[in-house]
CSV table of C-alpha atoms in Angstrom, one decimal:
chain,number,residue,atom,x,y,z
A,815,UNK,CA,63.7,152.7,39.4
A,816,UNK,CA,64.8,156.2,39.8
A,817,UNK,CA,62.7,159.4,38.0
A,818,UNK,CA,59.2,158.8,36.5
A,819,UNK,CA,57.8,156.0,34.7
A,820,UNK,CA,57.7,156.3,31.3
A,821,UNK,CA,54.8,157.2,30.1
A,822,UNK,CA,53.8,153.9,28.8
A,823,UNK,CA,54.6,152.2,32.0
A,824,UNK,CA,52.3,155.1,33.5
A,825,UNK,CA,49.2,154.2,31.6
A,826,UNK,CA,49.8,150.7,32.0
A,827,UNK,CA,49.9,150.4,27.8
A,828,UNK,CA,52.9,148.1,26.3
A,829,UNK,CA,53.8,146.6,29.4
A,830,UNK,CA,53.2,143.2,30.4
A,831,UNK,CA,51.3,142.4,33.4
A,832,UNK,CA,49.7,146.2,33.9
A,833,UNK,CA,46.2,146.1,34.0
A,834,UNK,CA,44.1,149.2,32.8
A,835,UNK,CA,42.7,151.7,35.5
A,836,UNK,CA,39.6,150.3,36.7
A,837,UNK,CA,36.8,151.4,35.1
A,838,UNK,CA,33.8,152.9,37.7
A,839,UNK,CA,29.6,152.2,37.3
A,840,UNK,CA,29.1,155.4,35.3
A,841,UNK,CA,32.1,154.4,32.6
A,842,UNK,CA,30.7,150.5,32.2
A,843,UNK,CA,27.4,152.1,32.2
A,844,UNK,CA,28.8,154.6,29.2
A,845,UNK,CA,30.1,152.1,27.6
A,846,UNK,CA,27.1,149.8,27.3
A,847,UNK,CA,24.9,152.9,26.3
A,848,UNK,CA,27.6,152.9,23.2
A,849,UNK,CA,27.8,149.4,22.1
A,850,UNK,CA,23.9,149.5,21.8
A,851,UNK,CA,23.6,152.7,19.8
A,852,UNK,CA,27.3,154.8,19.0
A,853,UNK,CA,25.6,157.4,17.2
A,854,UNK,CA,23.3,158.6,20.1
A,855,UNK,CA,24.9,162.5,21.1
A,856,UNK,CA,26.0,163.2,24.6
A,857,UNK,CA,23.3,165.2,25.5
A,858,UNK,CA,21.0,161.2,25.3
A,859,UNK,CA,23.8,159.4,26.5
A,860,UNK,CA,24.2,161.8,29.7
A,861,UNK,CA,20.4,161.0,30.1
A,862,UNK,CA,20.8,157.6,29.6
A,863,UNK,CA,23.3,157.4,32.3
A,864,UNK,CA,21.9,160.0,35.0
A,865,UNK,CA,24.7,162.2,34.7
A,866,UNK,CA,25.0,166.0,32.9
A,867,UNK,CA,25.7,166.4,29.3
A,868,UNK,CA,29.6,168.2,30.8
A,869,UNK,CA,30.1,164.8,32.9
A,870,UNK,CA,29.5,163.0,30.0
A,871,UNK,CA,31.8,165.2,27.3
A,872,UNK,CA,34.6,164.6,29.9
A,873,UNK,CA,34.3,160.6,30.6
A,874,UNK,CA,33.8,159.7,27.2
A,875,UNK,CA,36.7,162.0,26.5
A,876,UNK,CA,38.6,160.5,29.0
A,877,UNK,CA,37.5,156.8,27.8
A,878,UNK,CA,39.0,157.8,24.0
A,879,UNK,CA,41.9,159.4,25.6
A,880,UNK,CA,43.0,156.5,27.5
A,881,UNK,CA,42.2,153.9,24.6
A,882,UNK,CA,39.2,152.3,26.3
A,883,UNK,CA,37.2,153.8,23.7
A,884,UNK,CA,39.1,153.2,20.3
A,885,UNK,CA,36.3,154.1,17.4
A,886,UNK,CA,32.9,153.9,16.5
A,887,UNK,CA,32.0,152.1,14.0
A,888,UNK,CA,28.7,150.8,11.7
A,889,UNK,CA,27.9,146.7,12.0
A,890,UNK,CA,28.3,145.9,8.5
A,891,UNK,CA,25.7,142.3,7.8
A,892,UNK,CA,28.7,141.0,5.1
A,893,UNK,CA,27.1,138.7,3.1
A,894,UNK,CA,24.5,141.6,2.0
A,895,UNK,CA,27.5,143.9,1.7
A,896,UNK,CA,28.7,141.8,-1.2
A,897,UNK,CA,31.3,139.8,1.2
A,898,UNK,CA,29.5,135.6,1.0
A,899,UNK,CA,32.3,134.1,2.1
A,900,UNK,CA,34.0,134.3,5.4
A,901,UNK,CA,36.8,131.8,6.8
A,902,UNK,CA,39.1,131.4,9.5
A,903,UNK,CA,42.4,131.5,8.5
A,904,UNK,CA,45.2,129.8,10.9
A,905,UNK,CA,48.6,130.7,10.4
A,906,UNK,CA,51.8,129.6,11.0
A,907,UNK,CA,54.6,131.7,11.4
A,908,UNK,CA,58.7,131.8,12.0
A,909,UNK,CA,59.7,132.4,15.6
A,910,UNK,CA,60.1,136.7,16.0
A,911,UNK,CA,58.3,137.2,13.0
A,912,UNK,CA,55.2,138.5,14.2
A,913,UNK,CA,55.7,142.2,13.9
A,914,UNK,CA,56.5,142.2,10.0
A,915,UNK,CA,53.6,139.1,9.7
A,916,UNK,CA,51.0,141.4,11.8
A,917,UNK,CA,51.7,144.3,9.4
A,918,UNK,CA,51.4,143.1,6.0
A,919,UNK,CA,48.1,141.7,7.7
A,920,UNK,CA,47.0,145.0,8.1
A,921,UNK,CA,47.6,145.7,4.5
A,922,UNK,CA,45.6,142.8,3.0
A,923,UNK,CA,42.4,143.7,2.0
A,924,UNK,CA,39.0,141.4,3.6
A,925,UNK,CA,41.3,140.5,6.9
A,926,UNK,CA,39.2,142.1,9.0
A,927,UNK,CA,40.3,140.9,12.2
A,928,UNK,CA,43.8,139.2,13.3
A,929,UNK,CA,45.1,138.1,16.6
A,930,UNK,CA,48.0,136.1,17.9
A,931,UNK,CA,47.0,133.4,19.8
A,932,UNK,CA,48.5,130.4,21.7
A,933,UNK,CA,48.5,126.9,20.6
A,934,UNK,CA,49.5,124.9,17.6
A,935,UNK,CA,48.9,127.8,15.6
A,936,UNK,CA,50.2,131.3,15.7
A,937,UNK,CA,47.8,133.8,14.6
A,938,UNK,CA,44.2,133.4,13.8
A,939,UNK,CA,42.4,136.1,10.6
A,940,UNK,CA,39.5,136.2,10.1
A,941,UNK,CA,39.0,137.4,6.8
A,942,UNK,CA,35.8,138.1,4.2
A,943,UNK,CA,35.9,137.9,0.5
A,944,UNK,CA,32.9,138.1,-2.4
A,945,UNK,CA,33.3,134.3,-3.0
A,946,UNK,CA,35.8,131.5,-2.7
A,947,UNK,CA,38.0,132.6,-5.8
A,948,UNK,CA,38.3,135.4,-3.8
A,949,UNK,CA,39.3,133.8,-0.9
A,950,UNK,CA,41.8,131.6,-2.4
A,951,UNK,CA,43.4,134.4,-4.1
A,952,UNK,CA,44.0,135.9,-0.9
A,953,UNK,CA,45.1,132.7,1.1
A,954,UNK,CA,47.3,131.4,-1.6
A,955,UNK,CA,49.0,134.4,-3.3
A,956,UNK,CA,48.5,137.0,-0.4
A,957,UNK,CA,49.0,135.8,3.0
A,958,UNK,CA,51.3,132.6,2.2
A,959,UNK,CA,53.6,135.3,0.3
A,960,UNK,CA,54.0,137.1,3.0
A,961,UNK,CA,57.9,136.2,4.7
A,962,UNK,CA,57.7,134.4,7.9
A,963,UNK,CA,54.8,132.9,6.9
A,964,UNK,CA,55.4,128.8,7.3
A,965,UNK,CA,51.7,127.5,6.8
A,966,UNK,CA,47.8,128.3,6.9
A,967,UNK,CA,44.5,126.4,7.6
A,968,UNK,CA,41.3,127.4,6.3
A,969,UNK,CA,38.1,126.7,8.0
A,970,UNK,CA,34.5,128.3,6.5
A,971,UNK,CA,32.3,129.5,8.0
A,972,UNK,CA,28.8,128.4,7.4
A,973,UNK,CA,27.0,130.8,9.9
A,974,UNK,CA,27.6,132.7,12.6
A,975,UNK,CA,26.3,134.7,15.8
A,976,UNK,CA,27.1,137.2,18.4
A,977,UNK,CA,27.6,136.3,21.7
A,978,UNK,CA,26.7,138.0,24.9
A,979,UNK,CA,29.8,139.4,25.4
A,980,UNK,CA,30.8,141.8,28.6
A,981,UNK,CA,28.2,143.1,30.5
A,982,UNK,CA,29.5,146.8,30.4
A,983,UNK,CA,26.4,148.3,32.8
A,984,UNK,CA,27.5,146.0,35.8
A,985,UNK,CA,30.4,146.4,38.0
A,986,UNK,CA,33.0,143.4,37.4
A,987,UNK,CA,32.8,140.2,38.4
């Protein structure tokens, strides 16, 4: 290839195959600081981490600048929110559709999550609603209406619990 990369090929973003830039201790150890409270100020989370509150500003910038870092958010508990019913929602979907399918997802109010997986199904949603009328509303006349849509499944959930997930304050591996 002649000239630079573009820039998406420099960051490794949109490209198949490209990992991210490794992350070091002091990132994975930001990180973990984050996931346990996001509202502490960088002034506790540079003591938290050993490092000074400008070391801090700068990584964390750096970790939302390069997308590691995408939000912060509140853990909403849904079913005292006013959201009881939560499902799984498989979907089904014509071949090259999944750009116009993923966006009216987006668009559907209680999907909360969506990802396209591999399988005999397409994309899994997770999606919570007040009750099941709710719920059906949204499966039947929402989702199924959308075009490229070919079927769904819905599984509900009964309970549910967080895993362990990552270990961000360790090194990989």
């Amino acid at each position: 290839m002649n000239g630079p990369a573009p820039p998406a090929e420099r960051s490794g973003e949109g490209w198949p195959g490209r990992a991210a830039a490794p992350l070091d201790e002091v990132d994975r150890a930001i990180i973990a600081e984050l996931l346990r409270d996001g509202r502490m100020s960088v002034r506790t989370l540079a003591e938290h981490v050993h490092i000074s509150r400008a070391s801090a500003y700068a990584r964390l910038t750096r970790l939302i600048d390069d997308g590691v870092i995408t939000g912060f958010t509140a853990e909403i508990a849904p079913a005292k929110a006013g959201l009881g019913t939560s499902a799984y929602v498989s979907v089904t979907i014509e071949q090259n559709s999944w750009r116009q399918v993923s966006a009216r997802l987006r668009e559907i109010a209680y999907v909360e999550h969506f990802a396209m997986v591999g399988g005999d199904y397409d994309i899994l949603v997770l999606v919570r609603t007040p009750d099941n009328a709710a719920l059906r509303h949204m499966v039947l006349e929402r989702i199924q209406d959308i075009p490229g849509v070919r079927a769904t499944r819905t599984w509900l959930v009964f309970d549910e619990a967080r895993g362990r997930g990552a270990e961000w304050g360790k090194g990989p591996g």
